[in-house]
PDB file of C-alpha atoms in Angstrom:
ATOM      1  CA  MET A 936      37.876  75.880 158.673  1.00  0.00           C
ATOM      2  CA  PRO A 937      38.923  72.278 158.468  1.00  0.00           C
ATOM      3  CA  HIS A 938      36.733  69.624 159.737  1.00  0.00           C
ATOM      4  CA  SER A 939      37.502  68.467 163.272  1.00  0.00           C
ATOM      5  CA  PHE A 940      37.167  64.648 164.077  1.00  0.00           C
ATOM      6  CA  ASP A 941      35.888  63.150 167.348  1.00  0.00           C
ATOM      7  CA  ALA A 942      38.707  62.262 169.690  1.00  0.00           C
ATOM      8  CA  ASP A 943      37.703  58.422 169.609  1.00  0.00           C
ATOM      9  CA  VAL A 944      38.137  58.632 165.739  1.00  0.00           C
ATOM     10  CA  ILE A 945      41.415  60.201 165.851  1.00  0.00           C
ATOM     11  CA  ALA A 946      42.628  57.827 168.690  1.00  0.00           C
ATOM     12  CA  ALA A 947      41.522  54.861 166.650  1.00  0.00           C
ATOM     13  CA  VAL A 948      43.195  55.974 163.451  1.00  0.00           C
ATOM     14  CA  LEU A 949      46.562  57.004 165.300  1.00  0.00           C
ATOM     15  CA  ARG A 950      46.716  53.729 167.117  1.00  0.00           C
ATOM     16  CA  HIS A 951      46.073  51.714 163.772  1.00  0.00           C
ATOM     17  CA  MET A 952      48.843  53.868 161.743  1.00  0.00           C
ATOM     18  CA  ASN A 953      51.184  53.845 164.693  1.00  0.00           C
ATOM     19  CA  GLY A 954      50.761  50.159 165.604  1.00  0.00           C
ATOM     20  CA  ASP A 955      50.261  48.451 162.198  1.00  0.00           C
ATOM     21  CA  HIS A 956      51.617  50.878 159.608  1.00  0.00           C
ATOM     22  CA  THR A 957      54.961  52.317 161.028  1.00  0.00           C
ATOM     23  CA  ASP A 958      56.765  51.704 157.700  1.00  0.00           C
ATOM     24  CA  ASP A 959      53.998  53.564 155.838  1.00  0.00           C
ATOM     25  CA  ASN A 960      54.494  56.550 158.259  1.00  0.00           C
ATOM     26  CA  LEU A 961      58.206  56.472 157.464  1.00  0.00           C
ATOM     27  CA  LEU A 962      57.504  56.301 153.728  1.00  0.00           C
ATOM     28  CA  ILE A 963      55.086  59.125 153.758  1.00  0.00           C
ATOM     29  CA  ALA A 964      57.606  61.276 155.796  1.00  0.00           C
ATOM     30  CA  ARG A 965      60.530  60.487 153.445  1.00  0.00           C
ATOM     31  CA  ALA A 966      58.249  61.399 150.472  1.00  0.00           C
ATOM     32  CA  PHE A 967      56.720  64.515 151.582  1.00  0.00           C
ATOM     33  CA  SER A 968      59.460  66.030 153.859  1.00  0.00           C
ATOM     34  CA  PRO A 969      61.874  68.617 152.381  1.00  0.00           C
ATOM     35  CA  ALA A 970      64.895  66.915 151.215  1.00  0.00           C
ATOM     36  CA  ASP A 971      67.401  69.179 152.835  1.00  0.00           C
ATOM     37  CA  GLY A 972      67.034  67.954 156.350  1.00  0.00           C
ATOM     38  CA  GLY A 973      68.958  64.867 156.221  1.00  0.00           C
ATOM     39  CA  THR A 974      67.902  61.210 156.678  1.00  0.00           C
ATOM     40  CA  ILE A 975      64.615  60.542 158.152  1.00  0.00           C
ATOM     41  CA  THR A 976      64.922  57.868 160.946  1.00  0.00           C
ATOM     42  CA  ALA A 977      61.422  57.811 162.527  1.00  0.00           C
ATOM     43  CA  SER A 978      57.946  59.046 161.742  1.00  0.00           C
ATOM     44  CA  VAL A 979      54.863  58.913 164.075  1.00  0.00           C
ATOM     45  CA  MET A 980      51.342  59.980 163.156  1.00  0.00           C
ATOM     46  CA  THR A 981      50.216  62.465 165.581  1.00  0.00           C
ATOM     47  CA  GLY A 982      46.912  63.800 164.339  1.00  0.00           C
ATOM     48  CA  PHE A 983      44.750  64.706 161.426  1.00  0.00           C
ATOM     49  CA  ASP A 984      41.856  66.980 160.472  1.00  0.00           C
ATOM     50  CA  GLY A 985      39.700  67.539 157.430  1.00  0.00           C
ATOM     51  CA  ASP A 986      42.638  69.068 155.570  1.00  0.00           C
ATOM     52  CA  GLY A 987      45.446  66.620 156.102  1.00  0.00           C
ATOM     53  CA  GLY A 988      47.540  64.355 158.374  1.00  0.00           C
ATOM     54  CA  THR A 989      50.294  65.341 160.727  1.00  0.00           C
ATOM     55  CA  TRP A 990      53.461  63.342 161.628  1.00  0.00           C
ATOM     56  CA  ASP A 991      56.355  63.970 163.958  1.00  0.00           C
ATOM     57  CA  VAL A 992      59.427  63.253 161.811  1.00  0.00           C
ATOM     58  CA  THR A 993      62.787  62.600 163.303  1.00  0.00           C
ATOM     59  CA  ARG A 994      66.320  63.184 161.498  1.00  0.00           C
ATOM     60  CA  GLY A 995      69.530  63.655 163.126  1.00  0.00           C
ATOM     61  CA  GLY A 996      67.856  63.247 166.642  1.00  0.00           C
ATOM     62  CA  VAL A 997      65.707  66.157 166.039  1.00  0.00           C
ATOM     63  CA  THR A 998      61.936  65.822 165.829  1.00  0.00           C
ATOM     64  CA  SER A 999      59.674  68.258 163.882  1.00  0.00           C
ATOM     65  CA  PRO A1000      56.134  68.094 162.650  1.00  0.00           C
ATOM     66  CA  LEU A1001      55.210  67.576 159.105  1.00  0.00           C
ATOM     67  CA  THR A1002      51.666  68.154 157.823  1.00  0.00           C
ATOM     68  CA  VAL A1003      50.546  66.751 154.480  1.00  0.00           C
ATOM     69  CA  ALA A1004      47.394  67.735 152.682  1.00  0.00           C
ATOM     70  CA  TRP A1005      45.007  64.913 151.651  1.00  0.00           C
ATOM     71  CA  PRO A1006      45.546  64.193 147.974  1.00  0.00           C
ATOM     72  CA  GLY A1007      41.818  64.233 147.179  1.00  0.00           C
ATOM     73  CA  GLY A1008      41.113  67.617 149.047  1.00  0.00           C
ATOM     74  CA  PRO A1009      39.358  68.293 152.234  1.00  0.00           C
ATOM     75  CA  ILE A1010      37.312  65.456 154.020  1.00  0.00           C
ATOM     76  CA  ALA A1011      34.597  65.377 156.588  1.00  0.00           C
ATOM     77  CA  ASP A1012      33.821  61.667 157.486  1.00  0.00           C
ATOM     78  CA  ARG A1013      35.724  58.572 158.911  1.00  0.00           C
ATOM     79  CA  PRO A1014      35.733  56.566 155.626  1.00  0.00           C
ATOM     80  CA  ALA A1015      37.398  59.214 153.945  1.00  0.00           C
ATOM     81  CA  VAL A1016      40.388  59.185 156.267  1.00  0.00           C
ATOM     82  CA  ARG A1017      41.278  55.666 155.137  1.00  0.00           C
ATOM     83  CA  ARG A1018      40.832  56.460 151.616  1.00  0.00           C
ATOM     84  CA  GLU A1019      43.095  59.417 151.926  1.00  0.00           C
ATOM     85  CA  VAL A1020      45.846  57.816 153.880  1.00  0.00           C
ATOM     86  CA  VAL A1021      45.961  54.947 151.344  1.00  0.00           C
ATOM     87  CA  ALA A1022      46.108  57.779 148.638  1.00  0.00           C
ATOM     88  CA  LEU A1023      49.156  59.421 150.427  1.00  0.00           C
ATOM     89  CA  TYR A1024      50.787  55.869 150.674  1.00  0.00           C
ATOM     90  CA  ASP A1025      50.273  55.389 147.037  1.00  0.00           C
ATOM     91  CA  ALA A1026      51.629  58.911 146.341  1.00  0.00           C
ATOM     92  CA  ALA A1027      54.574  58.390 148.673  1.00  0.00           C
ATOM     93  CA  CYS A1028      55.471  55.035 146.743  1.00  0.00           C
ATOM     94  CA  GLU A1029      55.215  56.890 143.471  1.00  0.00           C
ATOM     95  CA  ARG A1030      57.527  59.800 144.500  1.00  0.00           C
ATOM     96  CA  LEU A1031      60.093  57.254 145.884  1.00  0.00           C
ATOM     97  CA  GLY A1032      59.887  54.796 143.049  1.00  0.00           C
ATOM     98  CA  ILE A1033      58.587  51.955 145.270  1.00  0.00           C
ATOM     99  CA  GLU A1034      56.018  49.450 144.141  1.00  0.00           C
ATOM    100  CA  PRO A1035      53.071  49.788 146.539  1.00  0.00           C
ATOM    101  CA  ARG A1036      51.551  46.864 148.254  1.00  0.00           C
ATOM    102  CA  PRO A1037      47.942  45.898 147.290  1.00  0.00           C
ATOM    103  CA  HIS A1038      45.198  47.380 149.386  1.00  0.00           C
ATOM    104  CA  ASP A1039      42.577  45.112 151.130  1.00  0.00           C
TER     105      ASP A1039
END
């Protein structure tokens, strides 16, 4: 059973990802979605648990969910969420051949 985070933690992470990291959401969706669905035009992080993150991905006007496992495996605390989202971003950049920006 994956770890469930408190609603306030989830809300804060989603607000941050969908407010400050919209390009990262799109990059993650493009890197980890099946290639046969067409061009991805939008991606919004909608949730996460101890096993991975979930995004609503839009292509051709149709939105569908995408769940991506955390690269480091299951997590159970708030600091690990940031670490794993950063790891997903780095893995997405690597898959897409994009130079990642430095992390603060």
